[in-house]
Amino acid sequence: MIIYFGAAACAIAVVIVTSRLVRRTRAVEDPDPDGPTTGHTGAMLSALFLLAFAIAIVVPWTTSDAARTNTYTESQAISEAFWAAGRLPAPTGPHVQAELRGYVDLVRGPEWREMRDHAELTARGWAVLDGLRREVLAVKADTDELKDARGALLDRLTEISAARRQRAADAATEPPAGLLAVTVLTGIVVVLLPFLAGARPRGMTLVPLALMAAVLAAGTYLTIDIMHVFSGALAVGPDAFTSLSTDLQRIAAGG
């Protein structure tokens, strides 16, 4: 962040030095609000705002889509693990299935609220998966069929853990703070530029300026509102796990 401020200070210093050097030449004065200096500055500031705004929108949008896809990947892995657990003898098989149903309820309930409010996953979810892996590893596979069933279940548990780690990364992902700061600052400067250039709009000329300010404010708020994957306007919901809960009940009932 210090480097950014240093770069900005150097740029301002270059402008000041250049303006003093130009004064010694036969350059044309440019005091008008609609002069070439203001026009050039306004165009560049608008372009900078649009660039920062586009990045601030596209990055969270892309992350949100990827996170939503990952929730379905995780739910599919849980469903396959549930089927694989059904091949293990009692009491291990039914117990693993019950734990998987409890894990789904945990994810779509308390854990989703934790991701929404604090951008974190619960420690209990990790404990459930670790406990299941230890329990499956402890199963004595005396036949090839049991070995295959145990191996398949362990593979599915690995996939669940991998998808869960990705979900944890998605929950903690947000655009760089500097990008949001540039978006907000350039938006403010674009709105205030006519006044800074010496213009004094009155009457109906204030209407388009006010509309532009309102649209910029709404767009800037949107970039802040979609910062986090599991909260805000683009929040990823627990739809995949809600539908999975119904599917697991159907599978357990033999449907």
PDB file of C-alpha atoms in Angstrom:
ATOM      1  CA  MET A   1       0.000   0.000   0.000  1.00  0.00           C
ATOM      2  CA  ILE A   2       2.890   2.390   0.744  1.00  0.00           C
ATOM      3  CA  ILE A   3       4.216   1.770  -2.768  1.00  0.00           C
ATOM      4  CA  TYR A   4       0.845   2.801  -4.226  1.00  0.00           C
ATOM      5  CA  PHE A   5       0.857   6.060  -2.278  1.00  0.00           C
ATOM      6  CA  GLY A   6       4.471   6.622  -3.292  1.00  0.00           C
ATOM      7  CA  ALA A   7       3.627   6.134  -6.971  1.00  0.00           C
ATOM      8  CA  ALA A   8       0.702   8.576  -6.666  1.00  0.00           C
ATOM      9  CA  ALA A   9       2.913  11.154  -4.951  1.00  0.00           C
ATOM     10  CA  CYS A  10       5.537  10.823  -7.682  1.00  0.00           C
ATOM     11  CA  ALA A  11       2.898  11.336 -10.372  1.00  0.00           C
ATOM     12  CA  ILE A  12       1.614  14.487  -8.656  1.00  0.00           C
ATOM     13  CA  ALA A  13       5.165  15.776  -8.349  1.00  0.00           C
ATOM     14  CA  VAL A  14       5.720  15.206 -12.080  1.00  0.00           C
ATOM     15  CA  VAL A  15       2.589  17.229 -12.878  1.00  0.00           C
ATOM     16  CA  ILE A  16       3.676  20.109 -10.631  1.00  0.00           C
ATOM     17  CA  VAL A  17       7.201  20.207 -12.045  1.00  0.00           C
ATOM     18  CA  THR A  18       5.928  19.981 -15.632  1.00  0.00           C
ATOM     19  CA  SER A  19       3.423  22.791 -15.086  1.00  0.00           C
ATOM     20  CA  ARG A  20       6.154  25.066 -13.755  1.00  0.00           C
ATOM     21  CA  LEU A  21       8.436  24.287 -16.678  1.00  0.00           C
ATOM     22  CA  VAL A  22       5.649  24.890 -19.188  1.00  0.00           C
ATOM     23  CA  ARG A  23       4.926  28.309 -17.675  1.00  0.00           C
ATOM     24  CA  ARG A  24       8.327  29.467 -18.886  1.00  0.00           C
ATOM     25  CA  THR A  25       7.392  28.682 -22.482  1.00  0.00           C
ATOM     26  CA  ARG A  26       4.800  30.332 -24.725  1.00  0.00           C
ATOM     27  CA  ALA A  27       2.104  27.801 -23.831  1.00  0.00           C
ATOM     28  CA  VAL A  28      -1.570  28.786 -23.986  1.00  0.00           C
ATOM     29  CA  GLU A  29      -3.375  29.266 -20.671  1.00  0.00           C
ATOM     30  CA  ASP A  30      -6.204  26.833 -20.021  1.00  0.00           C
ATOM     31  CA  PRO A  31      -8.416  28.108 -17.177  1.00  0.00           C
ATOM     32  CA  ASP A  32     -11.809  27.126 -18.660  1.00  0.00           C
ATOM     33  CA  PRO A  33     -13.880  24.271 -17.176  1.00  0.00           C
ATOM     34  CA  ASP A  34     -14.410  22.870 -20.678  1.00  0.00           C
ATOM     35  CA  GLY A  35     -10.823  23.337 -21.793  1.00  0.00           C
ATOM     36  CA  PRO A  36      -8.497  20.616 -23.121  1.00  0.00           C
ATOM     37  CA  THR A  37      -6.984  19.920 -19.698  1.00  0.00           C
ATOM     38  CA  THR A  38     -10.336  19.200 -18.071  1.00  0.00           C
ATOM     39  CA  GLY A  39     -11.523  17.234 -21.085  1.00  0.00           C
ATOM     40  CA  HIS A  40      -8.418  15.057 -21.113  1.00  0.00           C
ATOM     41  CA  THR A  41      -8.525  14.542 -17.351  1.00  0.00           C
ATOM     42  CA  GLY A  42     -12.219  13.681 -17.369  1.00  0.00           C
ATOM     43  CA  ALA A  43     -11.806  11.138 -20.153  1.00  0.00           C
ATOM     44  CA  MET A  44      -8.889   9.437 -18.402  1.00  0.00           C
ATOM     45  CA  LEU A  45     -10.651   9.370 -15.032  1.00  0.00           C
ATOM     46  CA  SER A  46     -13.789   7.924 -16.625  1.00  0.00           C
ATOM     47  CA  ALA A  47     -11.724   5.249 -18.361  1.00  0.00           C
ATOM     48  CA  LEU A  48      -9.932   4.410 -15.107  1.00  0.00           C
ATOM     49  CA  PHE A  49     -13.219   4.167 -13.228  1.00  0.00           C
ATOM     50  CA  LEU A  50     -14.742   1.907 -15.885  1.00  0.00           C
ATOM     51  CA  LEU A  51     -11.677  -0.344 -15.849  1.00  0.00           C
ATOM     52  CA  ALA A  52     -11.654  -0.671 -12.050  1.00  0.00           C
ATOM     53  CA  PHE A  53     -15.431  -1.111 -11.974  1.00  0.00           C
ATOM     54  CA  ALA A  54     -15.327  -3.847 -14.617  1.00  0.00           C
ATOM     55  CA  ILE A  55     -12.634  -5.776 -12.767  1.00  0.00           C
ATOM     56  CA  ALA A  56     -14.442  -5.341  -9.441  1.00  0.00           C
ATOM     57  CA  ILE A  57     -17.584  -6.842 -11.008  1.00  0.00           C
ATOM     58  CA  VAL A  58     -16.101  -9.594 -13.167  1.00  0.00           C
ATOM     59  CA  VAL A  59     -13.767 -11.099 -10.562  1.00  0.00           C
ATOM     60  CA  PRO A  60     -16.445 -11.700  -7.864  1.00  0.00           C
ATOM     61  CA  TRP A  61     -18.927 -12.852 -10.507  1.00  0.00           C
ATOM     62  CA  THR A  62     -16.481 -15.441 -11.827  1.00  0.00           C
ATOM     63  CA  THR A  63     -15.569 -16.558  -8.313  1.00  0.00           C
ATOM     64  CA  SER A  64     -19.242 -16.893  -7.414  1.00  0.00           C
ATOM     65  CA  ASP A  65     -19.956 -19.095 -10.438  1.00  0.00           C
ATOM     66  CA  ALA A  66     -16.975 -21.318  -9.648  1.00  0.00           C
ATOM     67  CA  ALA A  67     -18.010 -21.581  -5.989  1.00  0.00           C
ATOM     68  CA  ARG A  68     -21.574 -22.534  -6.948  1.00  0.00           C
ATOM     69  CA  THR A  69     -20.267 -25.246  -9.247  1.00  0.00           C
ATOM     70  CA  ASN A  70     -18.026 -26.541  -6.476  1.00  0.00           C
ATOM     71  CA  THR A  71     -20.975 -26.929  -4.089  1.00  0.00           C
ATOM     72  CA  TYR A  72     -22.596 -29.302  -6.572  1.00  0.00           C
ATOM     73  CA  THR A  73     -19.303 -31.158  -6.949  1.00  0.00           C
ATOM     74  CA  GLU A  74     -19.131 -31.602  -3.181  1.00  0.00           C
ATOM     75  CA  SER A  75     -22.769 -32.683  -2.942  1.00  0.00           C
ATOM     76  CA  GLN A  76     -22.247 -35.238  -5.712  1.00  0.00           C
ATOM     77  CA  ALA A  77     -19.225 -36.662  -3.894  1.00  0.00           C
ATOM     78  CA  ILE A  78     -21.323 -36.969  -0.714  1.00  0.00           C
ATOM     79  CA  SER A  79     -24.038 -38.806  -2.629  1.00  0.00           C
ATOM     80  CA  GLU A  80     -21.498 -41.254  -4.074  1.00  0.00           C
ATOM     81  CA  ALA A  81     -19.974 -41.752  -0.615  1.00  0.00           C
ATOM     82  CA  PHE A  82     -23.445 -42.498   0.757  1.00  0.00           C
ATOM     83  CA  TRP A  83     -23.937 -45.197  -1.882  1.00  0.00           C
ATOM     84  CA  ALA A  84     -20.466 -46.628  -1.208  1.00  0.00           C
ATOM     85  CA  ALA A  85     -21.121 -46.727   2.543  1.00  0.00           C
ATOM     86  CA  GLY A  86     -24.158 -48.887   1.860  1.00  0.00           C
ATOM     87  CA  ARG A  87     -21.798 -51.652   0.691  1.00  0.00           C
ATOM     88  CA  LEU A  88     -20.081 -51.843   4.092  1.00  0.00           C
ATOM     89  CA  PRO A  89     -21.432 -54.205   6.764  1.00  0.00           C
ATOM     90  CA  ALA A  90     -23.235 -53.022   9.879  1.00  0.00           C
ATOM     91  CA  PRO A  91     -22.621 -51.178  12.092  1.00  0.00           C
ATOM     92  CA  THR A  92     -20.017 -49.247  10.058  1.00  0.00           C
ATOM     93  CA  GLY A  93     -22.060 -48.736   6.880  1.00  0.00           C
ATOM     94  CA  PRO A  94     -25.234 -47.382   8.497  1.00  0.00           C
ATOM     95  CA  HIS A  95     -23.207 -45.254  10.900  1.00  0.00           C
ATOM     96  CA  VAL A  96     -21.221 -43.662   8.061  1.00  0.00           C
ATOM     97  CA  GLN A  97     -24.455 -42.925   6.216  1.00  0.00           C
ATOM     98  CA  ALA A  98     -25.929 -41.302   9.321  1.00  0.00           C
ATOM     99  CA  GLU A  99     -22.797 -39.196   9.741  1.00  0.00           C
ATOM    100  CA  LEU A 100     -22.959 -38.079   6.116  1.00  0.00           C
ATOM    101  CA  ARG A 101     -26.582 -36.998   6.580  1.00  0.00           C
ATOM    102  CA  GLY A 102     -25.538 -35.076   9.675  1.00  0.00           C
ATOM    103  CA  TYR A 103     -22.694 -33.481   7.731  1.00  0.00           C
ATOM    104  CA  VAL A 104     -25.112 -32.289   5.047  1.00  0.00           C
ATOM    105  CA  ASP A 105     -27.413 -30.787   7.703  1.00  0.00           C
ATOM    106  CA  LEU A 106     -24.405 -29.087   9.291  1.00  0.00           C
ATOM    107  CA  VAL A 107     -23.213 -27.597   6.009  1.00  0.00           C
ATOM    108  CA  ARG A 108     -26.558 -26.247   4.827  1.00  0.00           C
ATOM    109  CA  GLY A 109     -27.405 -24.904   8.282  1.00  0.00           C
ATOM    110  CA  PRO A 110     -24.863 -23.612  10.834  1.00  0.00           C
ATOM    111  CA  GLU A 111     -21.872 -23.756   8.497  1.00  0.00           C
ATOM    112  CA  TRP A 112     -23.586 -21.764   5.760  1.00  0.00           C
ATOM    113  CA  ARG A 113     -24.456 -19.039   8.278  1.00  0.00           C
ATOM    114  CA  GLU A 114     -20.827 -19.061   9.428  1.00  0.00           C
ATOM    115  CA  MET A 115     -19.611 -18.603   5.853  1.00  0.00           C
ATOM    116  CA  ARG A 116     -22.133 -15.818   5.292  1.00  0.00           C
ATOM    117  CA  ASP A 117     -21.321 -13.910   8.478  1.00  0.00           C
ATOM    118  CA  HIS A 118     -17.621 -14.641   9.024  1.00  0.00           C
ATOM    119  CA  ALA A 119     -16.344 -16.130   5.721  1.00  0.00           C
ATOM    120  CA  GLU A 120     -15.172 -19.243   7.562  1.00  0.00           C
ATOM    121  CA  LEU A 121     -16.037 -22.928   7.787  1.00  0.00           C
ATOM    122  CA  THR A 122     -16.824 -24.681  11.042  1.00  0.00           C
ATOM    123  CA  ALA A 123     -14.276 -26.873  12.786  1.00  0.00           C
ATOM    124  CA  ARG A 124     -16.977 -29.464  13.367  1.00  0.00           C
ATOM    125  CA  GLY A 125     -17.259 -30.180   9.642  1.00  0.00           C
ATOM    126  CA  TRP A 126     -13.577 -31.027   9.399  1.00  0.00           C
ATOM    127  CA  ALA A 127     -13.873 -33.196  12.519  1.00  0.00           C
ATOM    128  CA  VAL A 128     -16.738 -35.187  10.986  1.00  0.00           C
ATOM    129  CA  LEU A 129     -14.785 -35.954   7.817  1.00  0.00           C
ATOM    130  CA  ASP A 130     -11.621 -36.867   9.741  1.00  0.00           C
ATOM    131  CA  GLY A 131     -13.631 -39.159  12.008  1.00  0.00           C
ATOM    132  CA  LEU A 132     -15.263 -40.882   9.041  1.00  0.00           C
ATOM    133  CA  ARG A 133     -11.918 -41.463   7.373  1.00  0.00           C
ATOM    134  CA  ARG A 134     -10.475 -43.045  10.526  1.00  0.00           C
ATOM    135  CA  GLU A 135     -13.554 -45.216  10.948  1.00  0.00           C
ATOM    136  CA  VAL A 136     -13.420 -46.482   7.365  1.00  0.00           C
ATOM    137  CA  LEU A 137      -9.687 -47.147   7.562  1.00  0.00           C
ATOM    138  CA  ALA A 138     -10.292 -49.261  10.666  1.00  0.00           C
ATOM    139  CA  VAL A 139     -12.688 -51.568   8.798  1.00  0.00           C
ATOM    140  CA  LYS A 140     -11.203 -55.046   8.353  1.00  0.00           C
ATOM    141  CA  ALA A 141     -11.539 -55.956   4.698  1.00  0.00           C
ATOM    142  CA  ASP A 142     -11.412 -59.752   4.573  1.00  0.00           C
ATOM    143  CA  THR A 143     -12.729 -60.058   1.037  1.00  0.00           C
ATOM    144  CA  ASP A 144     -12.050 -58.357  -2.257  1.00  0.00           C
ATOM    145  CA  GLU A 145     -15.587 -56.959  -2.249  1.00  0.00           C
ATOM    146  CA  LEU A 146     -15.026 -55.261   1.101  1.00  0.00           C
ATOM    147  CA  LYS A 147     -11.665 -53.954  -0.050  1.00  0.00           C
ATOM    148  CA  ASP A 148     -13.281 -52.435  -3.124  1.00  0.00           C
ATOM    149  CA  ALA A 149     -16.097 -50.921  -1.069  1.00  0.00           C
ATOM    150  CA  ARG A 150     -13.705 -49.471   1.484  1.00  0.00           C
ATOM    151  CA  GLY A 151     -11.433 -48.086  -1.237  1.00  0.00           C
ATOM    152  CA  ALA A 152     -14.348 -46.521  -3.094  1.00  0.00           C
ATOM    153  CA  LEU A 153     -15.626 -44.874   0.077  1.00  0.00           C
ATOM    154  CA  LEU A 154     -12.188 -43.530   0.943  1.00  0.00           C
ATOM    155  CA  ASP A 155     -11.892 -42.069  -2.554  1.00  0.00           C
ATOM    156  CA  ARG A 156     -15.264 -40.333  -2.178  1.00  0.00           C
ATOM    157  CA  LEU A 157     -14.274 -38.966   1.241  1.00  0.00           C
ATOM    158  CA  THR A 158     -11.100 -37.585  -0.336  1.00  0.00           C
ATOM    159  CA  GLU A 159     -13.198 -35.846  -2.980  1.00  0.00           C
ATOM    160  CA  ILE A 160     -15.455 -34.364  -0.300  1.00  0.00           C
ATOM    161  CA  SER A 161     -12.457 -33.034   1.610  1.00  0.00           C
ATOM    162  CA  ALA A 162     -10.966 -31.522  -1.553  1.00  0.00           C
ATOM    163  CA  ALA A 163     -14.241 -29.797  -2.438  1.00  0.00           C
ATOM    164  CA  ARG A 164     -14.562 -28.586   1.141  1.00  0.00           C
ATOM    165  CA  ARG A 165     -11.083 -27.050   1.034  1.00  0.00           C
ATOM    166  CA  GLN A 166     -12.035 -25.275  -2.170  1.00  0.00           C
ATOM    167  CA  ARG A 167     -15.201 -24.006  -0.487  1.00  0.00           C
ATOM    168  CA  ALA A 168     -13.093 -22.670   2.373  1.00  0.00           C
ATOM    169  CA  ALA A 169     -10.876 -20.859  -0.134  1.00  0.00           C
ATOM    170  CA  ASP A 170     -13.926 -19.451  -1.911  1.00  0.00           C
ATOM    171  CA  ALA A 171     -15.365 -18.188   1.365  1.00  0.00           C
ATOM    172  CA  ALA A 172     -12.173 -16.282   2.137  1.00  0.00           C
ATOM    173  CA  THR A 173     -11.726 -14.878  -1.380  1.00  0.00           C
ATOM    174  CA  GLU A 174     -12.388 -11.199  -2.025  1.00  0.00           C
ATOM    175  CA  PRO A 175     -11.124  -8.601  -4.516  1.00  0.00           C
ATOM    176  CA  PRO A 176      -7.982  -6.656  -3.558  1.00  0.00           C
ATOM    177  CA  ALA A 177      -8.709  -3.782  -1.193  1.00  0.00           C
ATOM    178  CA  GLY A 178      -6.766  -1.450  -3.477  1.00  0.00           C
ATOM    179  CA  LEU A 179      -9.101  -2.236  -6.375  1.00  0.00           C
ATOM    180  CA  LEU A 180     -12.167  -1.267  -4.364  1.00  0.00           C
ATOM    181  CA  ALA A 181     -10.430   1.878  -3.137  1.00  0.00           C
ATOM    182  CA  VAL A 182      -9.604   2.899  -6.712  1.00  0.00           C
ATOM    183  CA  THR A 183     -13.201   2.243  -7.774  1.00  0.00           C
ATOM    184  CA  VAL A 184     -14.622   4.394  -4.973  1.00  0.00           C
ATOM    185  CA  LEU A 185     -12.091   7.211  -5.326  1.00  0.00           C
ATOM    186  CA  THR A 186     -12.334   7.479  -9.093  1.00  0.00           C
ATOM    187  CA  GLY A 187     -16.121   7.407  -8.862  1.00  0.00           C
ATOM    188  CA  ILE A 188     -16.067  10.323  -6.405  1.00  0.00           C
ATOM    189  CA  VAL A 189     -13.600  12.287  -8.513  1.00  0.00           C
ATOM    190  CA  VAL A 190     -15.633  11.729 -11.693  1.00  0.00           C
ATOM    191  CA  VAL A 191     -18.695  13.185  -9.949  1.00  0.00           C
ATOM    192  CA  LEU A 192     -16.830  16.151  -8.477  1.00  0.00           C
ATOM    193  CA  LEU A 193     -14.633  16.906 -11.507  1.00  0.00           C
ATOM    194  CA  PRO A 194     -16.885  19.637 -12.976  1.00  0.00           C
ATOM    195  CA  PHE A 195     -16.827  21.496  -9.652  1.00  0.00           C
ATOM    196  CA  LEU A 196     -13.078  20.989  -9.250  1.00  0.00           C
ATOM    197  CA  ALA A 197     -12.585  22.380 -12.765  1.00  0.00           C
ATOM    198  CA  GLY A 198     -14.410  25.575 -11.820  1.00  0.00           C
ATOM    199  CA  ALA A 199     -17.834  24.888 -13.308  1.00  0.00           C
ATOM    200  CA  ARG A 200     -20.914  25.949 -11.379  1.00  0.00           C
ATOM    201  CA  PRO A 201     -23.858  23.975 -12.803  1.00  0.00           C
ATOM    202  CA  ARG A 202     -27.294  25.395 -12.089  1.00  0.00           C
ATOM    203  CA  GLY A 203     -30.886  24.445 -12.863  1.00  0.00           C
ATOM    204  CA  MET A 204     -31.441  21.645 -15.344  1.00  0.00           C
ATOM    205  CA  THR A 205     -27.707  21.056 -15.782  1.00  0.00           C
ATOM    206  CA  LEU A 206     -27.730  19.526 -12.306  1.00  0.00           C
ATOM    207  CA  VAL A 207     -30.191  16.818 -13.387  1.00  0.00           C
ATOM    208  CA  PRO A 208     -27.833  14.726 -15.577  1.00  0.00           C
ATOM    209  CA  LEU A 209     -25.023  15.255 -13.078  1.00  0.00           C
ATOM    210  CA  ALA A 210     -27.232  14.027 -10.244  1.00  0.00           C
ATOM    211  CA  LEU A 211     -28.370  11.014 -12.288  1.00  0.00           C
ATOM    212  CA  MET A 212     -24.776  10.134 -13.104  1.00  0.00           C
ATOM    213  CA  ALA A 213     -23.835  10.421  -9.428  1.00  0.00           C
ATOM    214  CA  ALA A 214     -26.747   8.152  -8.447  1.00  0.00           C
ATOM    215  CA  VAL A 215     -25.790   5.509 -11.001  1.00  0.00           C
ATOM    216  CA  LEU A 216     -22.136   5.623  -9.992  1.00  0.00           C
ATOM    217  CA  ALA A 217     -23.079   5.317  -6.323  1.00  0.00           C
ATOM    218  CA  ALA A 218     -25.310   2.314  -7.036  1.00  0.00           C
ATOM    219  CA  GLY A 219     -22.592   0.655  -9.114  1.00  0.00           C
ATOM    220  CA  THR A 220     -19.948   1.318  -6.473  1.00  0.00           C
ATOM    221  CA  TYR A 221     -22.179  -0.121  -3.754  1.00  0.00           C
ATOM    222  CA  LEU A 222     -22.698  -3.187  -5.930  1.00  0.00           C
ATOM    223  CA  THR A 223     -18.943  -3.810  -6.080  1.00  0.00           C
ATOM    224  CA  ILE A 224     -18.864  -3.760  -2.272  1.00  0.00           C
ATOM    225  CA  ASP A 225     -22.003  -5.884  -1.912  1.00  0.00           C
ATOM    226  CA  ILE A 226     -20.644  -8.747  -4.041  1.00  0.00           C
ATOM    227  CA  MET A 227     -17.198  -8.885  -2.461  1.00  0.00           C
ATOM    228  CA  HIS A 228     -17.890 -12.139  -0.612  1.00  0.00           C
ATOM    229  CA  VAL A 229     -19.066 -15.296  -2.341  1.00  0.00           C
ATOM    230  CA  PHE A 230     -21.551 -16.437   0.305  1.00  0.00           C
ATOM    231  CA  SER A 231     -23.136 -13.073   1.136  1.00  0.00           C
ATOM    232  CA  GLY A 232     -24.509 -10.124  -0.788  1.00  0.00           C
ATOM    233  CA  ALA A 233     -26.256  -9.844  -4.134  1.00  0.00           C
ATOM    234  CA  LEU A 234     -24.398 -12.770  -5.747  1.00  0.00           C
ATOM    235  CA  ALA A 235     -24.422 -14.997  -2.669  1.00  0.00           C
ATOM    236  CA  VAL A 236     -24.132 -18.719  -3.330  1.00  0.00           C
ATOM    237  CA  GLY A 237     -26.875 -20.535  -1.440  1.00  0.00           C
ATOM    238  CA  PRO A 238     -26.987 -24.070  -0.010  1.00  0.00           C
ATOM    239  CA  ASP A 239     -29.310 -25.271  -2.780  1.00  0.00           C
ATOM    240  CA  ALA A 240     -27.053 -28.190  -3.706  1.00  0.00           C
ATOM    241  CA  PHE A 241     -27.038 -29.496  -0.121  1.00  0.00           C
ATOM    242  CA  THR A 242     -30.746 -28.872   0.414  1.00  0.00           C
ATOM    243  CA  SER A 243     -31.647 -31.047  -2.563  1.00  0.00           C
ATOM    244  CA  LEU A 244     -28.994 -33.574  -1.519  1.00  0.00           C
ATOM    245  CA  SER A 245     -30.625 -33.982   1.891  1.00  0.00           C
ATOM    246  CA  THR A 246     -33.827 -35.088   0.178  1.00  0.00           C
ATOM    247  CA  ASP A 247     -31.908 -37.448  -2.114  1.00  0.00           C
ATOM    248  CA  LEU A 248     -30.130 -39.115   0.828  1.00  0.00           C
ATOM    249  CA  GLN A 249     -33.431 -39.751   2.559  1.00  0.00           C
ATOM    250  CA  ARG A 250     -34.746 -41.340  -0.632  1.00  0.00           C
ATOM    251  CA  ILE A 251     -31.621 -43.502  -1.019  1.00  0.00           C
ATOM    252  CA  ALA A 252     -31.778 -44.605   2.630  1.00  0.00           C
ATOM    253  CA  ALA A 253     -35.431 -45.602   2.161  1.00  0.00           C
ATOM    254  CA  GLY A 254     -34.479 -47.718  -0.828  1.00  0.00           C
ATOM    255  CA  GLY A 255     -36.052 -45.358  -3.369  1.00  0.00           C
TER     256      GLY A 255
END
